[in-house]
Short mmCIF file of C-alpha atoms in Angstrom, two decimals:
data_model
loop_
_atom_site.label_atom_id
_atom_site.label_comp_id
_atom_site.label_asym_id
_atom_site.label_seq_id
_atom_site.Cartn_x
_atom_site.Cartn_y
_atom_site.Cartn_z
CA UNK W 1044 -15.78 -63.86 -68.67
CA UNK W 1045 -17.73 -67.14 -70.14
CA UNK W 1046 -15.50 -69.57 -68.11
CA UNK W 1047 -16.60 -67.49 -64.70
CA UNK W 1048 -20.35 -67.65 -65.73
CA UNK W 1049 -19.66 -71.43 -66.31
CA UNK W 1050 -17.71 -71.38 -63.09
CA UNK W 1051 -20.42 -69.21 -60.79
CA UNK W 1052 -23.37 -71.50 -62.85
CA UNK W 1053 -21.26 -75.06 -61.51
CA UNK W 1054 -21.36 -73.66 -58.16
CA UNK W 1055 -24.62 -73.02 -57.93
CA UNK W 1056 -25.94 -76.64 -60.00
CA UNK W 1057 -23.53 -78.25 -57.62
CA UNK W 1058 -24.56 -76.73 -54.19
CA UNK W 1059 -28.21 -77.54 -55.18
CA UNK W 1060 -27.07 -80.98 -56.28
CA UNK W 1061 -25.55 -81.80 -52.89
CA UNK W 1062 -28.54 -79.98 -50.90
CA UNK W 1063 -30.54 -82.39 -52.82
CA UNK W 1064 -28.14 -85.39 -51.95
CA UNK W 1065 -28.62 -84.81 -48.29
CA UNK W 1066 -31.92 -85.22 -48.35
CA UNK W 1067 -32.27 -88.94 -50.27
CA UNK W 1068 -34.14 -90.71 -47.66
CA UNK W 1069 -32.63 -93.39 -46.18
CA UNK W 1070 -33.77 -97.21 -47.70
CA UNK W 1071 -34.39 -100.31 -45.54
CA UNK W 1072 -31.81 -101.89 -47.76
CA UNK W 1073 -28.94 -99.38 -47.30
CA UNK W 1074 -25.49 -99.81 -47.28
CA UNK W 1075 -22.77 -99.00 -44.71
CA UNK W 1076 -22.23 -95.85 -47.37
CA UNK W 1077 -26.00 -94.79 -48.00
CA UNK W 1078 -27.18 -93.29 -51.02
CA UNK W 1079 -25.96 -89.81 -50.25
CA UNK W 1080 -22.44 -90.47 -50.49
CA UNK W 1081 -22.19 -91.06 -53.95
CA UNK W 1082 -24.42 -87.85 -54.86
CA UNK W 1083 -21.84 -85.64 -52.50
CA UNK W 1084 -18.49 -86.99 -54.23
CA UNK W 1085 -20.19 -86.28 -57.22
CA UNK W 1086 -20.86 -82.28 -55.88
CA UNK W 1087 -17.84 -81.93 -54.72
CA UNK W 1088 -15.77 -82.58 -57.96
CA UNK W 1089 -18.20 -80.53 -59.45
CA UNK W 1090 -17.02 -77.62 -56.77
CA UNK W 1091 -13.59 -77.89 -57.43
CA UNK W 1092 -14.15 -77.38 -61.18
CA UNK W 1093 -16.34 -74.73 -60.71
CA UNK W 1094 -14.14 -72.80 -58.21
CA UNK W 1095 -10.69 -73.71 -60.45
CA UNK W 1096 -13.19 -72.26 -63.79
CA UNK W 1097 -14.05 -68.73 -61.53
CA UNK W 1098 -9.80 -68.27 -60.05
CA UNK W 1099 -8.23 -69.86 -63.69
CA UNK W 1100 -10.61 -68.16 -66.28
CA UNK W 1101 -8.49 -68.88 -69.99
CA UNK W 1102 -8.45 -66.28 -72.25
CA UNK W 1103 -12.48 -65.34 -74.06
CA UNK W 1104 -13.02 -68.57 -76.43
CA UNK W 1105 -13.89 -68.16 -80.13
CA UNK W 1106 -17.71 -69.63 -80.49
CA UNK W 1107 -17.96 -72.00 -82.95
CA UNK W 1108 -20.05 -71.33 -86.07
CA UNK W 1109 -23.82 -71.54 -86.38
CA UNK W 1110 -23.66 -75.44 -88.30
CA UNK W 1111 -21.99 -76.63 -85.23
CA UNK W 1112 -23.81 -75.35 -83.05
CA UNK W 1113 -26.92 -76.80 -84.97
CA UNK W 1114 -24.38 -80.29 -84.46
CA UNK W 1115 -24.86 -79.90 -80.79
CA UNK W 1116 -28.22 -79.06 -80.41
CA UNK W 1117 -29.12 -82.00 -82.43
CA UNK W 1118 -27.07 -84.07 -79.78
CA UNK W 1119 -29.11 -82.68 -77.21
CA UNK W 1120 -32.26 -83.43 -79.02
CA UNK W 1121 -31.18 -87.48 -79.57
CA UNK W 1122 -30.33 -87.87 -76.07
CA UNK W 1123 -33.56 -86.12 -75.07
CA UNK W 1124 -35.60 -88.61 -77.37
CA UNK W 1125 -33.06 -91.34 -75.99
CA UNK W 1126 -34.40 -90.52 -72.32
CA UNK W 1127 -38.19 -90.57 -73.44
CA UNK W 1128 -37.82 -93.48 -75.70
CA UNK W 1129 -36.01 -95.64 -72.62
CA UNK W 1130 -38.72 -96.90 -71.39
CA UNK W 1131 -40.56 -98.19 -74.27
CA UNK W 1132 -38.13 -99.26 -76.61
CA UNK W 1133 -35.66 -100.56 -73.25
CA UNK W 1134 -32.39 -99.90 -72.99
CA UNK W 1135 -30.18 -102.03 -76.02
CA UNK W 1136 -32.70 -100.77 -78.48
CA UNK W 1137 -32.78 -96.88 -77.19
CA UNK W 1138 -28.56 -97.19 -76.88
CA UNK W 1139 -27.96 -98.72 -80.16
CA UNK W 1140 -29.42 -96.49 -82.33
CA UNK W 1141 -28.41 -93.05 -80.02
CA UNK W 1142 -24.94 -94.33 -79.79
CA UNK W 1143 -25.29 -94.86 -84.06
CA UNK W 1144 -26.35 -91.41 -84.29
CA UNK W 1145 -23.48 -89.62 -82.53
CA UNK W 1146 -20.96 -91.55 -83.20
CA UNK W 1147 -22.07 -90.93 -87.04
CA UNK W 1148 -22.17 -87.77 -86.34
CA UNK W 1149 -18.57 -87.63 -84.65
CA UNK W 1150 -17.43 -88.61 -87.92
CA UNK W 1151 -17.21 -92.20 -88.28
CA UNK W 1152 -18.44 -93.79 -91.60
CA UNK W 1153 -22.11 -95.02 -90.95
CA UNK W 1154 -20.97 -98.64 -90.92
CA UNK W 1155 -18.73 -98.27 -88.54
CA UNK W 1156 -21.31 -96.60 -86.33
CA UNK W 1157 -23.38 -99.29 -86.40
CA UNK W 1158 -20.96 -101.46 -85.24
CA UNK W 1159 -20.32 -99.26 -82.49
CA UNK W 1160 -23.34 -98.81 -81.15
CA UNK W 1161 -24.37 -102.32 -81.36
CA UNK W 1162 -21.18 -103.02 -79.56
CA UNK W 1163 -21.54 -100.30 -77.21
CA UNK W 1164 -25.15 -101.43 -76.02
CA UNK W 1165 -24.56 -104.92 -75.98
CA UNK W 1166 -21.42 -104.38 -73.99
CA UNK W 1167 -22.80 -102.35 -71.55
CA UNK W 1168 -25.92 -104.25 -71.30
CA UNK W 1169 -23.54 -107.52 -70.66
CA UNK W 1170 -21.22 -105.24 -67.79
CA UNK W 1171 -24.70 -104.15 -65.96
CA UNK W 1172 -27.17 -106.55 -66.58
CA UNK W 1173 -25.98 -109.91 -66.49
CA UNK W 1174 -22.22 -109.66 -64.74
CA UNK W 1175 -23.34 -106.70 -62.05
CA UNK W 1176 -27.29 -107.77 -61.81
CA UNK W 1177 -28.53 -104.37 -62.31
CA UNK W 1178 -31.48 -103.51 -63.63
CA UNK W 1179 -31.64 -101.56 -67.19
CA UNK W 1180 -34.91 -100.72 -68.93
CA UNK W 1181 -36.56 -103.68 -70.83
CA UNK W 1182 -37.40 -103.36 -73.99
CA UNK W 1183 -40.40 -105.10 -76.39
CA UNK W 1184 -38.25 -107.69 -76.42
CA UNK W 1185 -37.66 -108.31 -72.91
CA UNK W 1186 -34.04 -107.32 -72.70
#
């Protein structure tokens, strides 16, 4: 019954989504895709899921205890400060220490966290900023 609710909840979160999509205003600057295409692929997959969740239910999962669910909501809660922090810490700072904190909390000894998320942020600052030009929140540093 919980994978149909999932599956009717997708359906409706992705027919809003596209609805939304098709209204994106076109920019002077666009593309011979637009910025609604994206969006729209993006729907659609989530259709598909939804619909293959509603026909393919699996059998009534077994929750998982109350600690982990504490475990997730605290993930929720760092990328939630991640998204309001952005903008004034920018983005290496905001992605090094969320990427610290879940990887950490995904098990991995606090060193190695570190390393990942410095790793993670610098790498991905390095793929969009500087080799794809695309612009990531700066920081008090000015990356």
């Amino acid at each position: 019954m919980s994978d149909r609710i999932l599956g009717g909840a997708g359906l409706a979160l992705a027919c809003f989504y596209i609805w939304a999509a098709t209204i994106i205003p076109d920019s002077f600057m666009a593309d011979a895709v637009g910025p609604r295409t994206f969006p729209i692929i993006i729907g659609a997959i989530i259709i598909i899921c939804s619909v293959v969740f509603i026909l393919r239910p699996d059998p009534e999962p077994q929750w998982p205890a109350i600690s982990n669910l504490l475990e997730i909501a605290g993930a929720v809660a760092v990328m939630a400060v991640y998204a309001k922090l952005l903008p004034e810490l920018g983005f290496v700072i905001s992605t090094v220490f969320a990427t610290t904190y879940l990887t950490w909390r995904l098990g991995s000894p606090i060193l190695g966290s570190i390393i990942t998320g410095v790793a993670t942020s610098v790498g991905i600052y390095v793929v969009f900023r500087l080799i794809l030009g695309l612009s990531l929140a700066r920081g008090p540093l000015g990356f």
